[in-house]
PDB file of C-alpha atoms and ligand atoms in Angstrom:
ATOM      1  CA  MET A 970      14.422 -12.929   8.309  1.00 90.00           C
ATOM      2  CA  ILE A 971      11.737 -10.586   7.402  1.00 94.00           C
ATOM      3  CA  GLU A 972      11.214  -7.883   9.754  1.00 97.00           C
ATOM      4  CA  VAL A 973       8.748  -5.189   9.585  1.00 98.00           C
ATOM      5  CA  ARG A 974       8.846  -2.062  11.332  1.00 98.00           C
ATOM      6  CA  ARG A 975       7.301   1.885  11.144  1.00 98.00           C
ATOM      7  CA  SER A 976       9.636   3.682   8.561  1.00 98.00           C
ATOM      8  CA  THR A 977      11.921   6.428   9.538  1.00 98.00           C
ATOM      9  CA  PRO A 978      13.029   9.575   6.778  1.00 98.00           C
ATOM     10  CA  GLU A 979      16.326   7.757   6.369  1.00 98.00           C
ATOM     11  CA  ASP A 980      14.283   4.628   4.302  1.00 98.00           C
ATOM     12  CA  PHE A 981      12.736   7.379   2.093  1.00 98.00           C
ATOM     13  CA  LYS A 982      15.332   6.966  -0.698  1.00 98.00           C
ATOM     14  CA  LYS A 983      15.246   3.343  -0.772  1.00 98.00           C
ATOM     15  CA  VAL A 984      11.129   3.146  -0.660  1.00 98.00           C
ATOM     16  CA  TYR A 985      11.297   5.741  -3.594  1.00 98.00           C
ATOM     17  CA  GLN A 986      13.556   3.433  -5.458  1.00 98.00           C
ATOM     18  CA  ILE A 987      11.113   0.610  -4.914  1.00 98.00           C
ATOM     19  CA  GLU A 988       8.158   2.752  -5.953  1.00 98.00           C
ATOM     20  CA  CYS A 989       9.799   3.957  -9.584  1.00 98.00           C
ATOM     21  CA  GLU A 990      10.487   0.509 -10.321  1.00 98.00           C
ATOM     22  CA  SER A 991       7.061  -0.854  -8.995  1.00 98.00           C
ATOM     23  CA  TYR A 992       4.736   1.631 -10.955  1.00 96.00           C
ATOM     24  CA  LYS A 993       4.659   2.832 -14.604  1.00 94.00           C
ATOM     25  CA  HIS A 994       3.358   6.090 -13.519  1.00 94.00           C
ATOM     26  CA  PRO A 995       4.854   6.713  -9.956  1.00 96.00           C
ATOM     27  CA  TRP A 996       4.071   9.354  -7.416  1.00 96.00           C
ATOM     28  CA  GLY A 997       6.115  12.628  -7.790  1.00 97.00           C
ATOM     29  CA  MET A 998       9.120  12.391  -5.314  1.00 98.00           C
ATOM     30  CA  LEU A 999       8.098  15.378  -3.507  1.00 98.00           C
ATOM     31  CA  ASP A1000       4.256  14.605  -3.013  1.00 97.00           C
ATOM     32  CA  PHE A1001       5.579  11.281  -1.726  1.00 98.00           C
ATOM     33  CA  TYR A1002       7.916  12.428   0.490  1.00 98.00           C
ATOM     34  CA  ASP A1003       5.702  14.761   2.232  1.00 97.00           C
ATOM     35  CA  ASP A1004       3.029  12.468   2.845  1.00 97.00           C
ATOM     36  CA  PHE A1005       6.087   9.663   3.916  1.00 98.00           C
ATOM     37  CA  VAL A1006       7.280  12.209   6.514  1.00 97.00           C
ATOM     38  CA  GLU A1007       5.033  14.625   7.327  1.00 96.00           C
ATOM     39  CA  ASN A1008       1.055  13.563   7.034  1.00 96.00           C
ATOM     40  CA  PRO A1009       0.460  13.268  10.651  1.00 95.00           C
ATOM     41  CA  ARG A1010      -2.597  10.883   9.506  1.00 95.00           C
ATOM     42  CA  SER A1011       0.033   8.509   6.989  1.00 97.00           C
ATOM     43  CA  VAL A1012       1.308   5.732   8.732  1.00 97.00           C
ATOM     44  CA  TRP A1013       4.126   4.074   6.832  1.00 98.00           C
ATOM     45  CA  PHE A1014       5.818   0.629   7.388  1.00 98.00           C
ATOM     46  CA  VAL A1015       8.753  -1.406   5.679  1.00 98.00           C
ATOM     47  CA  ALA A1016       9.937  -4.566   5.159  1.00 98.00           C
ATOM     48  CA  VAL A1017      13.514  -5.122   6.113  1.00 98.00           C
ATOM     49  CA  GLU A1018      15.868  -7.665   5.159  1.00 97.00           C
ATOM     50  CA  CYS A1019      19.198  -7.694   6.531  1.00 96.00           C
ATOM     51  CA  ASP A1020      18.938  -4.310   6.680  1.00 95.00           C
ATOM     52  CA  VAL A1021      17.931  -3.731   3.259  1.00 97.00           C
ATOM     53  CA  VAL A1022      14.465  -2.118   2.901  1.00 98.00           C
ATOM     54  CA  ILE A1023      12.662  -4.470   0.576  1.00 98.00           C
ATOM     55  CA  GLY A1024       9.068  -3.418   0.434  1.00 98.00           C
ATOM     56  CA  PHE A1025       6.865  -0.682   2.176  1.00 98.00           C
ATOM     57  CA  ALA A1026       3.174   0.180   2.873  1.00 98.00           C
ATOM     58  CA  GLY A1027       1.301   3.066   4.042  1.00 98.00           C
ATOM     59  CA  LEU A1028      -2.231   3.940   5.071  1.00 97.00           C
ATOM     60  CA  TRP A1029      -4.536   6.833   5.805  1.00 97.00           C
ATOM     61  CA  ILE A1030      -6.573   6.922   8.954  1.00 94.00           C
ATOM     62  CA  GLY A1031      -9.566   8.538   9.326  1.00 92.00           C
ATOM     63  CA  VAL A1032     -12.268   8.909  11.937  1.00 86.00           C
ATOM     64  CA  GLU A1033     -13.530   5.365  11.388  1.00 89.00           C
ATOM     65  CA  GLU A1034     -12.075   4.361   8.368  1.00 95.00           C
ATOM     66  CA  MET A1035      -8.513   3.356   6.784  1.00 96.00           C
ATOM     67  CA  HIS A1036      -7.349   3.676   3.472  1.00 98.00           C
ATOM     68  CA  ILE A1037      -4.582   1.788   1.825  1.00 98.00           C
ATOM     69  CA  VAL A1038      -2.491   4.137   0.223  1.00 97.00           C
ATOM     70  CA  ASN A1039      -0.019   2.318  -0.900  1.00 98.00           C
ATOM     71  CA  VAL A1040       1.807  -1.389  -1.100  1.00 98.00           C
ATOM     72  CA  ALA A1041       5.271  -2.487  -3.129  1.00 98.00           C
ATOM     73  CA  VAL A1042       7.442  -4.763  -2.977  1.00 98.00           C
ATOM     74  CA  THR A1043      11.005  -4.636  -4.796  1.00 98.00           C
ATOM     75  CA  LYS A1044      11.136  -6.888  -7.827  1.00 98.00           C
ATOM     76  CA  SER A1045      13.406  -9.493  -6.903  1.00 98.00           C
ATOM     77  CA  GLN A1046      12.095 -10.048  -3.689  1.00 98.00           C
ATOM     78  CA  ARG A1047       8.242 -10.741  -4.950  1.00 98.00           C
ATOM     79  CA  LYS A1048       5.959 -13.683  -4.547  1.00 98.00           C
ATOM     80  CA  LYS A1049       7.829 -14.886  -1.247  1.00 97.00           C
ATOM     81  CA  GLY A1050       4.719 -13.377   0.960  1.00 97.00           C
ATOM     82  CA  VAL A1051       6.681  -9.907   1.434  1.00 98.00           C
ATOM     83  CA  GLY A1052       3.456  -8.305   0.372  1.00 98.00           C
ATOM     84  CA  LYS A1053       1.204 -10.497   2.550  1.00 98.00           C
ATOM     85  CA  THR A1054       3.460  -9.353   5.618  1.00 98.00           C
ATOM     86  CA  LEU A1055       3.006  -6.023   4.978  1.00 98.00           C
ATOM     87  CA  VAL A1056      -0.645  -6.234   4.622  1.00 98.00           C
ATOM     88  CA  CYS A1057      -0.973  -8.122   7.763  1.00 97.00           C
ATOM     89  CA  GLN A1058       0.900  -4.975   9.627  1.00 97.00           C
ATOM     90  CA  LEU A1059      -1.673  -2.407   7.966  1.00 97.00           C
ATOM     91  CA  LEU A1060      -4.697  -4.430   9.099  1.00 96.00           C
ATOM     92  CA  LYS A1061      -2.933  -4.891  12.850  1.00 96.00           C
ATOM     93  CA  GLN A1062      -2.760  -1.575  13.016  1.00 95.00           C
ATOM     94  CA  ALA A1063      -6.195  -0.794  11.846  1.00 93.00           C
ATOM     95  CA  GLU A1064      -7.590  -3.399  14.909  1.00 93.00           C
ATOM     96  CA  SER A1065      -5.362  -1.102  17.118  1.00 93.00           C
ATOM     97  CA  GLU A1066      -6.862   1.803  16.437  1.00 91.00           C
ATOM     98  CA  ASN A1067     -10.482   0.105  16.375  1.00 91.00           C
ATOM     99  CA  ILE A1068     -11.029   0.911  12.748  1.00 93.00           C
ATOM    100  CA  SER A1069     -13.258  -1.980  11.190  1.00 89.00           C
ATOM    101  CA  LYS A1070     -13.817  -0.497   7.559  1.00 96.00           C
ATOM    102  CA  ILE A1071     -10.673  -0.626   5.396  1.00 98.00           C
ATOM    103  CA  PHE A1072     -10.918   0.770   1.639  1.00 98.00           C
ATOM    104  CA  LEU A1073      -8.258   0.643  -1.001  1.00 98.00           C
ATOM    105  CA  GLU A1074      -7.963   1.440  -4.840  1.00 97.00           C
ATOM    106  CA  VAL A1075      -6.353  -0.723  -7.176  1.00 98.00           C
ATOM    107  CA  ARG A1076      -5.923  -0.506 -11.023  1.00 97.00           C
ATOM    108  CA  LYS A1077      -8.197  -3.019 -12.993  1.00 97.00           C
ATOM    109  CA  SER A1078      -5.216  -4.476 -14.376  1.00 97.00           C
ATOM    110  CA  ASN A1079      -3.200  -5.197 -11.301  1.00 98.00           C
ATOM    111  CA  ILE A1080      -4.010  -8.866 -10.766  1.00 98.00           C
ATOM    112  CA  PRO A1081      -1.449  -9.347  -8.114  1.00 98.00           C
ATOM    113  CA  ALA A1082      -2.689  -6.866  -5.925  1.00 98.00           C
ATOM    114  CA  ILE A1083      -6.127  -7.726  -6.535  1.00 98.00           C
ATOM    115  CA  ASN A1084      -5.405 -11.523  -5.637  1.00 98.00           C
ATOM    116  CA  LEU A1085      -3.377 -10.093  -2.572  1.00 98.00           C
ATOM    117  CA  TYR A1086      -6.588  -8.064  -1.026  1.00 98.00           C
ATOM    118  CA  LYS A1087      -8.825 -10.805  -2.018  1.00 98.00           C
ATOM    119  CA  GLY A1088      -6.574 -13.446   0.148  1.00 98.00           C
ATOM    120  CA  PHE A1089      -7.436 -11.165   3.208  1.00 97.00           C
ATOM    121  CA  GLY A1090     -11.102 -10.971   2.308  1.00 97.00           C
ATOM    122  CA  PHE A1091     -11.173  -7.620   0.685  1.00 98.00           C
ATOM    123  CA  ARG A1092     -14.303  -7.642  -2.078  1.00 98.00           C
ATOM    124  CA  GLU A1093     -14.602  -5.408  -4.827  1.00 98.00           C
ATOM    125  CA  MET A1094     -17.195  -2.477  -4.150  1.00 97.00           C
ATOM    126  CA  TYR A1095     -17.384  -0.664  -7.246  1.00 97.00           C
ATOM    127  CA  VAL A1096     -15.491   0.408 -10.270  1.00 98.00           C
ATOM    128  CA  ARG A1097     -14.803   4.375 -10.831  1.00 97.00           C
ATOM    129  CA  LYS A1098     -14.700   4.509 -14.741  1.00 97.00           C
ATOM    130  CA  GLY A1099     -11.122   6.079 -16.106  1.00 96.00           C
ATOM    131  CA  TYR A1100      -9.957   6.664 -12.715  1.00 95.00           C
ATOM    132  CA  TYR A1101      -6.341   6.700 -13.230  1.00 94.00           C
ATOM    133  CA  GLN A1102      -5.487   9.952 -15.549  1.00 91.00           C
ATOM    134  CA  GLU A1103      -2.342   9.178 -16.785  1.00 91.00           C
ATOM    135  CA  ASP A1104      -4.134   6.446 -18.945  1.00 93.00           C
ATOM    136  CA  GLY A1105      -7.917   6.174 -18.061  1.00 95.00           C
ATOM    137  CA  GLU A1106      -7.535   3.006 -16.752  1.00 97.00           C
ATOM    138  CA  ASP A1107     -10.294   1.954 -14.451  1.00 98.00           C
ATOM    139  CA  GLY A1108      -9.910   1.544 -10.688  1.00 98.00           C
ATOM    140  CA  ILE A1109     -11.630  -0.782  -8.202  1.00 98.00           C
ATOM    141  CA  VAL A1110     -12.535   0.307  -5.072  1.00 98.00           C
ATOM    142  CA  MET A1111     -12.202  -2.643  -2.819  1.00 98.00           C
ATOM    143  CA  ILE A1112     -13.488  -3.110   1.350  1.00 98.00           C
ATOM    144  CA  LEU A1113     -12.755  -5.002   4.333  1.00 98.00           C
ATOM    145  CA  GLU A1114     -14.951  -4.702   7.085  1.00 95.00           C
ATOM    146  CA  ASN A1115     -14.348  -6.162  10.419  1.00 79.00           C
ATOM    147  CA  LYS A1116     -17.677  -6.973  12.370  1.00 69.00           C
TER     148      LYS A1116
HETATM  149  C1  LIG B 654       1.252  -6.765  -5.736  1.00 69.23           C
HETATM  150  C2  LIG B 654       2.698  -6.785  -4.702  1.00 69.23           C
HETATM  151  C3  LIG B 654       2.622  -5.960  -3.367  1.00 69.23           C
HETATM  152  C4  LIG B 654       2.459  -8.324  -4.524  1.00 69.23           C
HETATM  153  O1  LIG B 654       3.860  -8.219  -3.387  1.00 69.23           O
HETATM  154  P1  LIG B 654       4.363  -9.646  -3.001  1.00 69.23           P
HETATM  155  O2  LIG B 654       5.145  -9.742  -2.011  1.00 69.23           O
HETATM  156  O3  LIG B 654       4.686 -10.601  -4.261  1.00 69.23           O
HETATM  157  O4  LIG B 654       2.931 -10.836  -3.034  1.00 69.23           O
HETATM  158  P2  LIG B 654       3.337 -12.169  -1.556  1.00 69.23           P
HETATM  159  O5  LIG B 654       4.270 -13.019  -2.053  1.00 69.23           O
HETATM  160  O6  LIG B 654       3.004 -12.309  -0.267  1.00 69.23           O
HETATM  161  O7  LIG B 654       2.131 -12.794  -2.459  1.00 69.23           O
HETATM  162  C5  LIG B 654       0.535 -12.395  -1.531  1.00 69.23           C
HETATM  163  C6  LIG B 654      -0.700 -12.998  -2.781  1.00 69.23           C
HETATM  164  O8  LIG B 654      -0.598 -12.103  -3.377  1.00 69.23           O
HETATM  165  C7  LIG B 654      -0.995 -13.143  -4.841  1.00 69.23           C
HETATM  166  N1  LIG B 654       0.038 -12.549  -5.463  1.00 69.23           N
HETATM  167  C8  LIG B 654       1.249 -12.221  -5.804  1.00 69.23           C
HETATM  168  N2  LIG B 654       1.830 -12.001  -6.669  1.00 69.23           N
HETATM  169  C9  LIG B 654       1.076 -12.615  -8.028  1.00 69.23           C
HETATM  170  C10 LIG B 654       1.398 -12.466  -9.319  1.00 69.23           C
HETATM  171  N3  LIG B 654       2.280 -12.123 -10.179  1.00 69.23           N
HETATM  172  N4  LIG B 654       0.048 -13.409  -9.849  1.00 69.23           N
HETATM  173  C11 LIG B 654      -1.245 -13.528  -9.360  1.00 69.23           C
HETATM  174  N5  LIG B 654      -1.100 -13.475  -8.052  1.00 69.23           N
HETATM  175  C12 LIG B 654      -0.050 -12.813  -7.579  1.00 69.23           C
HETATM  176  C13 LIG B 654      -1.256 -14.016  -4.796  1.00 69.23           C
HETATM  177  O9  LIG B 654      -2.662 -14.397  -4.414  1.00 69.23           O
HETATM  178  C14 LIG B 654      -0.568 -14.264  -3.713  1.00 69.23           C
HETATM  179  O10 LIG B 654      -0.973 -15.152  -2.390  1.00 69.23           O
HETATM  180  P3  LIG B 654      -0.247 -17.104  -2.582  1.00 69.23           P
HETATM  181  O11 LIG B 654       1.002 -16.820  -2.749  1.00 69.23           O
HETATM  182  O12 LIG B 654      -1.042 -17.556  -1.482  1.00 69.23           O
HETATM  183  O13 LIG B 654      -0.545 -17.265  -4.044  1.00 69.23           O
HETATM  184  C15 LIG B 654       3.671  -6.722  -5.774  1.00 69.23           C
HETATM  185  O14 LIG B 654       3.613  -7.422  -6.650  1.00 69.23           O
HETATM  186  C16 LIG B 654       3.915  -5.509  -5.938  1.00 69.23           C
HETATM  187  O15 LIG B 654       4.947  -4.795  -5.509  1.00 69.23           O
HETATM  188  N6  LIG B 654       3.479  -4.893  -7.542  1.00 69.23           N
HETATM  189  C17 LIG B 654       4.374  -3.612  -8.048  1.00 69.23           C
HETATM  190  C18 LIG B 654       3.285  -2.537  -6.685  1.00 69.23           C
HETATM  191  C19 LIG B 654       1.751  -2.634  -6.869  1.00 69.23           C
HETATM  192  O16 LIG B 654       1.015  -2.796  -7.725  1.00 69.23           O
HETATM  193  N7  LIG B 654       0.914  -2.580  -5.421  1.00 69.23           N
HETATM  194  C20 LIG B 654      -0.333  -2.994  -5.455  1.00 69.23           C
HETATM  195  C21 LIG B 654      -0.928  -1.363  -5.589  1.00 69.23           C
HETATM  196  S1  LIG B 654      -2.672  -1.390  -5.014  1.00 69.23           S
END
């Protein structure tokens, strides 16, 4: 049984392991820790199975909009609905804060993530050419607007 709950600082070690196995260019550890623990505008969730963190998701809350910052699931647990469960939780959070516009940015080549977001009704808004500094890949900005 998978449970999604708000993160605690103690989750960071496992979350950062998942970050590092999920991205060729992970966030720097200190920047990630700052956001995960210190940023008052960030909300982070973890997916837990049998007391083990298997995924995480985070968002930044603005005045009238919200940005999905990161969603990742440990490799061995992908394609089992954990990503969907995490995004559902982020959308519930948006609803509870009365936020109707949700943005995110995704690499053009990241088909699993693009499909995941499209499944929730996100649409591609525009392309940021060469947005990812590490390798110059384009970023796609996606939006979900709840009317
Ligand atoms: C993107 C990611 C979070 C998806 O997590 P997941 O737990 O495997 O996703 P789910 O099992 O909930 O799948 C949800 C939907 O995502 C899409 N999807 C997931 N994996 C996919 C794949 N390998 N290929 C194509 N579509 C895929 C499908 O639309 C799927 O819906 P379906 O099962 O009805 O077909 C996961 O692949 C991951 O951690 N990737 C690395 C980190 C990352 O790129 N995060 C996104 C940053 S913007």
